mmCIF file of C-alpha atoms and ligand atoms in Angstrom:
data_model
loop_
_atom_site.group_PDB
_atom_site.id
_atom_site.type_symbol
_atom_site.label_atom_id
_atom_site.label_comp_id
_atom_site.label_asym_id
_atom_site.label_seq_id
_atom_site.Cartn_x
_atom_site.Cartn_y
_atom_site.Cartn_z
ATOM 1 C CA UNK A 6 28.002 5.243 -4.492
ATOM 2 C CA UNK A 7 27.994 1.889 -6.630
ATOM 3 C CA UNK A 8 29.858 2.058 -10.205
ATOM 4 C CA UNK A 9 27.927 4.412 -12.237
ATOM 5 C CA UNK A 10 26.423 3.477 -15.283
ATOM 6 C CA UNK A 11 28.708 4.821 -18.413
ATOM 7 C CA UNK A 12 26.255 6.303 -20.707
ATOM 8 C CA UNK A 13 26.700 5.046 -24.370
ATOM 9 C CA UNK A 14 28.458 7.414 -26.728
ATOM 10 C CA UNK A 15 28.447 10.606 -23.992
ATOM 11 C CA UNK A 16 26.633 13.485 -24.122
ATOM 12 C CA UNK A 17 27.645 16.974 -23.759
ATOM 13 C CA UNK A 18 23.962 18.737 -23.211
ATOM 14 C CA UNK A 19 20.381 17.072 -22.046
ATOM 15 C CA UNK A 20 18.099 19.462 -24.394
ATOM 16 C CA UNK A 21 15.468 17.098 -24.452
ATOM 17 C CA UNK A 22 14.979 13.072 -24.764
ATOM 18 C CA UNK A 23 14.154 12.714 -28.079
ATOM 19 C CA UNK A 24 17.565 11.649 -28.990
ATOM 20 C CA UNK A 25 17.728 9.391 -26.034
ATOM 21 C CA UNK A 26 17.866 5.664 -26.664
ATOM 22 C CA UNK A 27 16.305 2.972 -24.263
ATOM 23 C CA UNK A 28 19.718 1.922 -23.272
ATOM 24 C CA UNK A 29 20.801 5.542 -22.338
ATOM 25 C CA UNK A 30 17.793 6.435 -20.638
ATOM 26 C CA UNK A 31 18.149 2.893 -18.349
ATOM 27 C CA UNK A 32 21.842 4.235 -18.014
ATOM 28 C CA UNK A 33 20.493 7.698 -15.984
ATOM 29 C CA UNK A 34 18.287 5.773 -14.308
ATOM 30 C CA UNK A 35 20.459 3.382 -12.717
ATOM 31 C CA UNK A 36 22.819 6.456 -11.745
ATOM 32 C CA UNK A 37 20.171 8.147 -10.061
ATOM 33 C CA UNK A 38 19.273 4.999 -8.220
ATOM 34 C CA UNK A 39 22.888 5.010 -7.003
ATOM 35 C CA UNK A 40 22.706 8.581 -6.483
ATOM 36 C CA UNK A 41 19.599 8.085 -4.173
ATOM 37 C CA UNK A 42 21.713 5.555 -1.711
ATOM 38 C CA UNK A 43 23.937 8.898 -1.293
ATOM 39 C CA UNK A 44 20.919 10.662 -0.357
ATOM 40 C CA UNK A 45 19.936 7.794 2.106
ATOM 41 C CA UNK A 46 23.190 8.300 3.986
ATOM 42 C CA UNK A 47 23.688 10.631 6.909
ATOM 43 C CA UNK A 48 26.247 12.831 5.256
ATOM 44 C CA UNK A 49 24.697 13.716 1.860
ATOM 45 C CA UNK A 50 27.328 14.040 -0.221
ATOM 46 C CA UNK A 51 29.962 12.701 -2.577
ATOM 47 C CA UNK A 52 33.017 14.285 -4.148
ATOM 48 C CA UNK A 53 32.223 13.572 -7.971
ATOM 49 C CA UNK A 54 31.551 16.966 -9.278
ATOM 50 C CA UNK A 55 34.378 18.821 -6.682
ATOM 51 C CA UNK A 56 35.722 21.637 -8.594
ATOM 52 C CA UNK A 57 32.952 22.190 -11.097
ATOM 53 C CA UNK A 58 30.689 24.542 -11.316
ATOM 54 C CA UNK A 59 26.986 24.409 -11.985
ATOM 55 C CA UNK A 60 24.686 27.985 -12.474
ATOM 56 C CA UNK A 61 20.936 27.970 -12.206
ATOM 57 C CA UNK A 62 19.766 30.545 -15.044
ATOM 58 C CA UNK A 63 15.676 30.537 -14.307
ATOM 59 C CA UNK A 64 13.906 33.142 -16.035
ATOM 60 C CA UNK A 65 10.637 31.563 -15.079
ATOM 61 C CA UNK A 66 9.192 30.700 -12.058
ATOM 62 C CA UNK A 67 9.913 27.608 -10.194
ATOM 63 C CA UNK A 68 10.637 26.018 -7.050
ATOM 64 C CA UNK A 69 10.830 22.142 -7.163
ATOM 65 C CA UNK A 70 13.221 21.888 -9.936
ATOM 66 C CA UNK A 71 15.530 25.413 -9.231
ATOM 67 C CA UNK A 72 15.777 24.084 -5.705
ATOM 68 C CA UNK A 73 16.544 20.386 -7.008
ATOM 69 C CA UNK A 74 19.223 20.915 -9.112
ATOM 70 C CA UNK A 75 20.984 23.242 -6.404
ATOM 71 C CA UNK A 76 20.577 20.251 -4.026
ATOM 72 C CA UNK A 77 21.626 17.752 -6.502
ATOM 73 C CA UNK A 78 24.972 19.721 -7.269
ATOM 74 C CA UNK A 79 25.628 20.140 -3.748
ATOM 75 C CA UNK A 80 25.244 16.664 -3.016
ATOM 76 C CA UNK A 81 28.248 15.812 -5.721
ATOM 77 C CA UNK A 82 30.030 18.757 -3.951
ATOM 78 C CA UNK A 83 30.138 21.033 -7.267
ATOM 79 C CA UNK A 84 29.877 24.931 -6.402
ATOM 80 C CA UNK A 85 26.102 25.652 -7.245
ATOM 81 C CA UNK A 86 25.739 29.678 -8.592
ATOM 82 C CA UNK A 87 21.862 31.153 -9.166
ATOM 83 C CA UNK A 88 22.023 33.280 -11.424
ATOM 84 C CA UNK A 89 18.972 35.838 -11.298
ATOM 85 C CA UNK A 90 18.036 38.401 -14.060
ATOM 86 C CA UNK A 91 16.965 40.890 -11.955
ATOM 87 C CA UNK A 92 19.530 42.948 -10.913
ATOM 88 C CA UNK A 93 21.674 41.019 -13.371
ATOM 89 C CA UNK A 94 23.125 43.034 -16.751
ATOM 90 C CA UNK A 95 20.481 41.558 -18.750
ATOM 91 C CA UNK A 96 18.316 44.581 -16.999
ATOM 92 C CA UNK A 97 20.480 46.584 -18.884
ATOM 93 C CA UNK A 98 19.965 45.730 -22.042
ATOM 94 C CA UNK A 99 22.799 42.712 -22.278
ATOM 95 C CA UNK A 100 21.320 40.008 -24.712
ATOM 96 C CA UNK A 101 21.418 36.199 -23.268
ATOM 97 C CA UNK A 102 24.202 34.869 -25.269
ATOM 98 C CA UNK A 103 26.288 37.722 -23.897
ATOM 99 C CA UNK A 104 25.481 37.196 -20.797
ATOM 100 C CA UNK A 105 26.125 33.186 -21.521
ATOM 101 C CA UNK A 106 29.652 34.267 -22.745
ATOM 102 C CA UNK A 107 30.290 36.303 -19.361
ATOM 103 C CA UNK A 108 28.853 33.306 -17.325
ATOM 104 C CA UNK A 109 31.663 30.695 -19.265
ATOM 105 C CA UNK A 110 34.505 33.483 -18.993
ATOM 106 C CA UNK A 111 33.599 33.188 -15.072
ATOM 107 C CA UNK A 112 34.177 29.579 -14.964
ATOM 108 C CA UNK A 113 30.698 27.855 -15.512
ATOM 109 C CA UNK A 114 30.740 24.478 -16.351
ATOM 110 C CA UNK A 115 26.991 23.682 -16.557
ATOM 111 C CA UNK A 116 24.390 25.954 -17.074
ATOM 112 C CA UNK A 117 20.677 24.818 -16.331
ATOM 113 C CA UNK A 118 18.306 26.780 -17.712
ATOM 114 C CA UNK A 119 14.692 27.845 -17.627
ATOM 115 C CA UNK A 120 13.534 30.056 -20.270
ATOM 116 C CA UNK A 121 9.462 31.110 -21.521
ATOM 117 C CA UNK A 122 10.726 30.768 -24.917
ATOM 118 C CA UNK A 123 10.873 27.244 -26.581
ATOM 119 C CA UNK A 124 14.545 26.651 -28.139
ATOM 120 C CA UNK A 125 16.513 29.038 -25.636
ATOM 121 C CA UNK A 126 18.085 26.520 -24.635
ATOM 122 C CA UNK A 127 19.220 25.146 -28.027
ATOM 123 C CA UNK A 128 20.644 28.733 -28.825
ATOM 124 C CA UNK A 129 22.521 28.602 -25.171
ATOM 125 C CA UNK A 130 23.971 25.314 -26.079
ATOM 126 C CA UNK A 131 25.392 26.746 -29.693
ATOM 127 C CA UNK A 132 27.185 29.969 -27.436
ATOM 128 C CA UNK A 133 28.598 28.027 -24.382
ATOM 129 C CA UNK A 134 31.428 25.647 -24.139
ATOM 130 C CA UNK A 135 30.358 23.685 -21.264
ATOM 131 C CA UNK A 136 27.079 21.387 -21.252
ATOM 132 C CA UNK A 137 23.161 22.455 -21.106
ATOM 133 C CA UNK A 138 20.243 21.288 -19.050
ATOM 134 C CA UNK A 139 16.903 22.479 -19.847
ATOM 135 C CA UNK A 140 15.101 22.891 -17.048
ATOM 136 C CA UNK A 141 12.282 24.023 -19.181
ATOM 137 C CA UNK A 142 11.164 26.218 -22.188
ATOM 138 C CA UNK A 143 8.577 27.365 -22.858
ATOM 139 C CA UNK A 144 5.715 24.412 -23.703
ATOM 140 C CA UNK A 145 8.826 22.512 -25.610
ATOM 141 C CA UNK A 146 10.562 20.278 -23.308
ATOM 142 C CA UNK A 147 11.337 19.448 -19.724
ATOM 143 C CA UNK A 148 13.541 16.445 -19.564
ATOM 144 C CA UNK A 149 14.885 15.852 -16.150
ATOM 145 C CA UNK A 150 10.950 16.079 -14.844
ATOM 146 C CA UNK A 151 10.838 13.189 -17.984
ATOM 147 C CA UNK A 152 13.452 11.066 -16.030
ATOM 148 C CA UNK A 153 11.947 11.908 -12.973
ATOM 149 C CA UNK A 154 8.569 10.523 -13.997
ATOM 150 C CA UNK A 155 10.088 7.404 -15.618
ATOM 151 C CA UNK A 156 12.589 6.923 -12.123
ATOM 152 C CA UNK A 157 9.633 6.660 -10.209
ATOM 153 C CA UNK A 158 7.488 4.556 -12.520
ATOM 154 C CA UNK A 159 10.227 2.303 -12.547
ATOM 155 C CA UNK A 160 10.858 2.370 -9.249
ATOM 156 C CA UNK A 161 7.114 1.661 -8.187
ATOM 157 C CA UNK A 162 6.530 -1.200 -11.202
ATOM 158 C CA UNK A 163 10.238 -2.483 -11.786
ATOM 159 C CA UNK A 164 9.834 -1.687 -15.289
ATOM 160 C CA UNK A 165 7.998 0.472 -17.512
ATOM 161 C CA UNK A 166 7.580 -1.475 -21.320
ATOM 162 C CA UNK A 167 3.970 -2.721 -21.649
ATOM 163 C CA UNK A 168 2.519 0.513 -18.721
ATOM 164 C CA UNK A 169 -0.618 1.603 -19.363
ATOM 165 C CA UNK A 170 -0.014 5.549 -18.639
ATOM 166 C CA UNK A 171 -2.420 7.883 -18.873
ATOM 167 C CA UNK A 172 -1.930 11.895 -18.813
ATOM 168 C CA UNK A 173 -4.660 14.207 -18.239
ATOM 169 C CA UNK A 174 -4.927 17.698 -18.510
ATOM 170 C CA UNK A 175 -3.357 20.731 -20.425
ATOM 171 C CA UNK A 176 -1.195 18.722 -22.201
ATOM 172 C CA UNK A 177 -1.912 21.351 -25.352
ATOM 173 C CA UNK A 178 0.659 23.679 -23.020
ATOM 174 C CA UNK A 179 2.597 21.018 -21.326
ATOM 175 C CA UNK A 180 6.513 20.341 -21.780
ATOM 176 C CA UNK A 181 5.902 17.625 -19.270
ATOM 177 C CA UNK A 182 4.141 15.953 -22.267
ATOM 178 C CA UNK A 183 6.185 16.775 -24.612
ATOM 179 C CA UNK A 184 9.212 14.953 -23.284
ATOM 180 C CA UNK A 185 7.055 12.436 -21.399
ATOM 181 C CA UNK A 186 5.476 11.285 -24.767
ATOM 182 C CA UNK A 187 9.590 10.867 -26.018
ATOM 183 C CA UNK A 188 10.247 9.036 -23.148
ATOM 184 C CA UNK A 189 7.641 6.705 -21.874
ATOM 185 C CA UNK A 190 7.146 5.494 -25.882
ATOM 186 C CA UNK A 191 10.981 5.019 -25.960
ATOM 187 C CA UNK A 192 10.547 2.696 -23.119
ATOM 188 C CA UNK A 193 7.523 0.947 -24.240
ATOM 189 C CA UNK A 194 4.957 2.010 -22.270
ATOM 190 C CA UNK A 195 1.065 2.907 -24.088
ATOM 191 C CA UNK A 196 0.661 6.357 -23.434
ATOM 192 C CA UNK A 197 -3.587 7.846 -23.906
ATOM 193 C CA UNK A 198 -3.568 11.853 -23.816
ATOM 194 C CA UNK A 199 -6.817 13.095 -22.289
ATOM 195 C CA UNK A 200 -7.895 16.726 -22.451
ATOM 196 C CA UNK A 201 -10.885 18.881 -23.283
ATOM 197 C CA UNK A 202 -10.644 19.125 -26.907
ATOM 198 C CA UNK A 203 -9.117 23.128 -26.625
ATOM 199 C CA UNK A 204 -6.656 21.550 -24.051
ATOM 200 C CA UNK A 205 -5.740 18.839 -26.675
ATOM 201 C CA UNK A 206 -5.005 20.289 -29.788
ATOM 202 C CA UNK A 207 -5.237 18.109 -33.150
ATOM 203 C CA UNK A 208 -4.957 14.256 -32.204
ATOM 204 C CA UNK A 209 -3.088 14.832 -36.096
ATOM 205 C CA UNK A 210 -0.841 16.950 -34.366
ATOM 206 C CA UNK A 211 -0.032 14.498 -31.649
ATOM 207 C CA UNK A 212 -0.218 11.283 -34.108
ATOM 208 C CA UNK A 213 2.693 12.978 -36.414
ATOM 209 C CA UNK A 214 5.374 13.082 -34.236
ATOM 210 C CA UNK A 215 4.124 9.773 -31.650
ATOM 211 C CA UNK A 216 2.113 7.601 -34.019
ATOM 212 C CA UNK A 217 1.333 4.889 -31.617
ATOM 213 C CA UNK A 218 0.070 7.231 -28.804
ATOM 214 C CA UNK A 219 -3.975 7.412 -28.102
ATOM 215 C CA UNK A 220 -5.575 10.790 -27.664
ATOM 216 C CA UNK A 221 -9.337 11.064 -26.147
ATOM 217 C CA UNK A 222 -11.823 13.666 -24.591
ATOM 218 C CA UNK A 223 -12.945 10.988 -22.375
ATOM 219 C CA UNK A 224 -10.838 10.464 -19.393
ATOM 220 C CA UNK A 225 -13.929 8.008 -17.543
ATOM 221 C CA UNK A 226 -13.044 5.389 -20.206
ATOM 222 C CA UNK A 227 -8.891 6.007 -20.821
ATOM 223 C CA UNK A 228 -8.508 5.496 -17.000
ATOM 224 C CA UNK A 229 -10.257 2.191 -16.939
ATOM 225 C CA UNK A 230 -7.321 -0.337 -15.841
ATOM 226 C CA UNK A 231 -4.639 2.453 -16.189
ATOM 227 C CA UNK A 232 -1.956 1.571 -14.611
ATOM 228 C CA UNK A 233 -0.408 5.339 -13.871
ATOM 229 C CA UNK A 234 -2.746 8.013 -13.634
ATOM 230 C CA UNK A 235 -0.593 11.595 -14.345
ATOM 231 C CA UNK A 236 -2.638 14.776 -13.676
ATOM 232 C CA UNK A 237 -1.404 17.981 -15.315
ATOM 233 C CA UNK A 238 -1.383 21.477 -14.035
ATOM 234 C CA UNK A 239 -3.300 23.957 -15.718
ATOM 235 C CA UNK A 240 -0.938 26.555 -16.992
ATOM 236 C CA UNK A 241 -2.839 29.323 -16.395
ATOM 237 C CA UNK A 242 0.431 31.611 -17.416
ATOM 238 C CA UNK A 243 0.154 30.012 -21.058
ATOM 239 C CA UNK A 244 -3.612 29.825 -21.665
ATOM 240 C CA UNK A 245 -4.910 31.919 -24.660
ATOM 241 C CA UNK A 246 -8.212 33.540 -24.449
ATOM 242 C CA UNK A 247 -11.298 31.332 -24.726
ATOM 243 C CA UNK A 248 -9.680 27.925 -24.561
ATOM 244 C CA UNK A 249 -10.583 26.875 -20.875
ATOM 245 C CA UNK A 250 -14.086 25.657 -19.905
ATOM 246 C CA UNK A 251 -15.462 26.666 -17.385
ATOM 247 C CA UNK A 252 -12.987 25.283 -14.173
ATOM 248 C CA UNK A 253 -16.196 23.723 -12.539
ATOM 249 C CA UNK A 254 -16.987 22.151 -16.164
ATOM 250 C CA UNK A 255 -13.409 21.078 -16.442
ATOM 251 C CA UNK A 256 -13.459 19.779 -12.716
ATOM 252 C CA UNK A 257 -16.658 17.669 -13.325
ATOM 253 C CA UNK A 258 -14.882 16.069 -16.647
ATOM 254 C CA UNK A 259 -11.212 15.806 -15.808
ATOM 255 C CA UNK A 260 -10.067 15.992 -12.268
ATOM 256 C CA UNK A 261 -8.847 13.136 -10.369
ATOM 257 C CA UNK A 262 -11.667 11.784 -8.023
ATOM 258 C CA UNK A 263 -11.082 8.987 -5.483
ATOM 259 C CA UNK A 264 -14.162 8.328 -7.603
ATOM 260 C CA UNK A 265 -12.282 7.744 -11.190
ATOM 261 C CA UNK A 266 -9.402 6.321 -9.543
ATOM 262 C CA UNK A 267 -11.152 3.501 -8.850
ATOM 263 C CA UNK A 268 -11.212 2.489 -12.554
ATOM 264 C CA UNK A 269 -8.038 2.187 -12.627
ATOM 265 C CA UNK A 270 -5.878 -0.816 -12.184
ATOM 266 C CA UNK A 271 -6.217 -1.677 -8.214
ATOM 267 C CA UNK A 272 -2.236 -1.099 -8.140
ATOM 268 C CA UNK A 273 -2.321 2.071 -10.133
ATOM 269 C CA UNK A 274 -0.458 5.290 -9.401
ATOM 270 C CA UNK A 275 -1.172 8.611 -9.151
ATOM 271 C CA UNK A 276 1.418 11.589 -10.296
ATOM 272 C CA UNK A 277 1.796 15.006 -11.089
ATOM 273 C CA UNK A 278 4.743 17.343 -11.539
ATOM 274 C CA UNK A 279 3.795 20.137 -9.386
ATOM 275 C CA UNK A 280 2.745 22.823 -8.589
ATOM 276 C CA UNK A 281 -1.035 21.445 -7.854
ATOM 277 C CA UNK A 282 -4.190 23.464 -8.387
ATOM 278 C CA UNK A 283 -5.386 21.095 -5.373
ATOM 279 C CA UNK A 284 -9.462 20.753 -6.007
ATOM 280 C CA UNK A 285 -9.295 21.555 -9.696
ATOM 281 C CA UNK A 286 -6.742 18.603 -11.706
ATOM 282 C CA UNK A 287 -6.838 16.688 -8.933
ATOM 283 C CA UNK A 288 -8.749 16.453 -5.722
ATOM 284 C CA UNK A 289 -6.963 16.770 -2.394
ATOM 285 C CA UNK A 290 -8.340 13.613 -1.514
ATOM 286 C CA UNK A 291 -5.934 11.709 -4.097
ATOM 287 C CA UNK A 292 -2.950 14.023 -4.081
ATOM 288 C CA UNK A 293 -2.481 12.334 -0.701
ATOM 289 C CA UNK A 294 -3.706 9.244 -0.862
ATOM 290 C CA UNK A 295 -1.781 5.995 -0.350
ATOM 291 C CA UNK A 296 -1.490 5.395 -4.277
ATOM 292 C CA UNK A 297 -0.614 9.239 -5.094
ATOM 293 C CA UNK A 298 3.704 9.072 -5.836
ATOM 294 C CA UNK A 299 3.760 13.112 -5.707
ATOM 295 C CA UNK A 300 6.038 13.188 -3.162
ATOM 296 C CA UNK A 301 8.291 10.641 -4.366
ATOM 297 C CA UNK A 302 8.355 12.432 -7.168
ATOM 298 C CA UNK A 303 9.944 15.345 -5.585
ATOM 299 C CA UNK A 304 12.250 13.407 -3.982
ATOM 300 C CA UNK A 305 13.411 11.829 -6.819
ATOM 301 C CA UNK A 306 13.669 14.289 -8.686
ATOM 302 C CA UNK A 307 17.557 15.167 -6.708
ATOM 303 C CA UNK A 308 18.738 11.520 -7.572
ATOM 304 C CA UNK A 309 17.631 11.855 -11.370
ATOM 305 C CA UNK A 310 19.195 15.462 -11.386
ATOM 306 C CA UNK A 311 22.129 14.288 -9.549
ATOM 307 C CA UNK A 312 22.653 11.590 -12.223
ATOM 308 C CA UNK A 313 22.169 14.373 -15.245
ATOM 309 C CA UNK A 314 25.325 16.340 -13.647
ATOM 310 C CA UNK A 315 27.506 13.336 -12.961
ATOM 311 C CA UNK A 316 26.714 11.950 -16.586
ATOM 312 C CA UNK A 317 27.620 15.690 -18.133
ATOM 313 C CA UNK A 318 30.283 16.646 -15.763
ATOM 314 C CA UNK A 319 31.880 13.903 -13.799
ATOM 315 C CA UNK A 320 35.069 12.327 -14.698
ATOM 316 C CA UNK A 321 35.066 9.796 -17.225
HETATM 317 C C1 LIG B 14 6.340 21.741 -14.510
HETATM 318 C C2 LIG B 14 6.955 22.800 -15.373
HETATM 319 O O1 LIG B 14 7.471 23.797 -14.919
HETATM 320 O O2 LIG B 14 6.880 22.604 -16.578
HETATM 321 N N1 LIG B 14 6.664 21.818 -13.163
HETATM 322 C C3 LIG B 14 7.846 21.379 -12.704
HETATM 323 O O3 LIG B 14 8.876 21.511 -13.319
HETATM 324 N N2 LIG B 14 7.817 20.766 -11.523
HETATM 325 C C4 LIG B 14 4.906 21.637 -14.685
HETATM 326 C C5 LIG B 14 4.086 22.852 -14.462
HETATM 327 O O4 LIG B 14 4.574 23.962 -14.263
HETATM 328 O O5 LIG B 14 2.875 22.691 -14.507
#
């Protein structure tokens, strides 16, 4: 591992990016791309987070990003707990922020959490004395898939200021937006939202918090010389009656063709956080096809979350 980056004024919790500058957000990056030569080697691990203790509280489903954070804590040989309500003494009746307490008393140091509600992890942070990760709440924020996303854009273009990005989709539900938007504008890049206008929600909305951001129904003319192309899963769990289209109306407008792609810049990249509704955001077609990062994605996703623990819990 080269010398990591030391991140400017320290951090104890990573709740979302919206109070991340530029220069700290370059910092994690260049961590994780140290982090990723460990993952290159044959033995897959380094001792910079021996002795601590990370626990994976998930109270909603996932697999990617529970599975990459117990990787990435394993890799900086830190003892990795998953915690799992069920069967847990939250089934009987124990509120989260007791449970939290009980967690620290047993010698947590991290806790990375997933949680349906937005701000869970906000009220976690406030009870426990160690440092927060969201890995998700509710349709509030999601920043390690944020660094994850900008990694790989980076990694692809060699910088991201001056990107045309477009994100299509349920973005109305998505956290990947959310802290996408915080990001990607932070770096520089011109980020166009496109959704049916019930998967949109008020371009007002949208305009209040990231003025300079472009919102649009019409994802034939956003894509046109795009030069990343993220699709969005439909969050079915999250959708309120009556605001989906048909999925073969939504299909026709908004689902990555080989056929749209084409507008696109002739370098452009395709992404998408996972978990695919293969043949309805996207088309099978493109989630595999030589421009489509998904995969990388994945796999960077250890390295970024690697570079989240070592910048929280690693000596410095
Ligand atoms: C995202 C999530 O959970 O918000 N997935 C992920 O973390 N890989 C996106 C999604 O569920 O659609």
């Amino acid at each position: 591992m080269g010398e990591p980056a030391i991140v400017p004024g320290g951090r104890r919790h990573v709740l979302d990016l919206d109070d991340f500058a530029a220069e700290e957000i370059s910092a994690v990056l260049e961590t994780a791309r140290s982090m990723q030569e460990v993952l290159g080697r044959r033995i897959k691990q380094v001792p910079a987070l021996r002795g601590r203790t990370v626990v994976n509280m998930f109270f909603e489903d996932s697999t990617r990003t529970r599975i990459s954070f117990e990787v990435a804590a394993r890799a900086l040989s830190a003892a990795i707990v998953n915690f799992s309500a069920r069967g847990s003494s939250v089934e009987k009746g124990e509120s989260l922020l007791d449970t939290v307490r009980t967690i620290e008393a047993l010698g947590a140091d991290v806790i990375v959490i997933r949680h349906a509600e937005a701000g869970v992890p906000q009220l976690v942070a406030h009870a426990f004395g160690g440092s927060v990760i969201n890995a998700g709440d509710g349709r509030h924020a999601h920043p390690s898939q944020a660094l994850l996303d900008l990694y790989t854009i980076h990694a692809r273009f060699g910088s991201i200021a001056g990107l045309r990005v477009v994100i299509v989709g349920d973005v109305v539900h998505s956290r990947v937006v959310r802290s996408g938007l915080w990001g990607l504008t932070t770096m520089g890049a011109r980020v166009t939202l496109v959704a049916p206008t019930t998967l949109l929600g008020p371009a007002a909305y949208w305009h209040a918090t990231w003025p300079e951001v472009t919102v649009t129904t019409d994802l034939d003319r956003a894509i046109d010389g795009a030069d990343v192309v993220m699709a969005l899963r439909l969050q079915q769990e999250r959708q309120d009656a009556g605001l989906l289209p048909s999925l073969g109306e939504y299909r026709r407008r908004y689902a990555i063709t080989a056929e749209r792609l084409a507008r696109a810049a002739p370098h452009a990249i395709v992404m998408h956080p996972g978990p695919m509704n293969a043949g309805v955001e996207i088309t099978p077609e493109v989630a595999t096809a030589p421009q489509s990062v998904i995969e990388a994605q994945v796999g960077n996703g250890v390295a970024v979350r690697m570079a989240l623990l070592y910048h929280l819990a690693g000596e410095s």
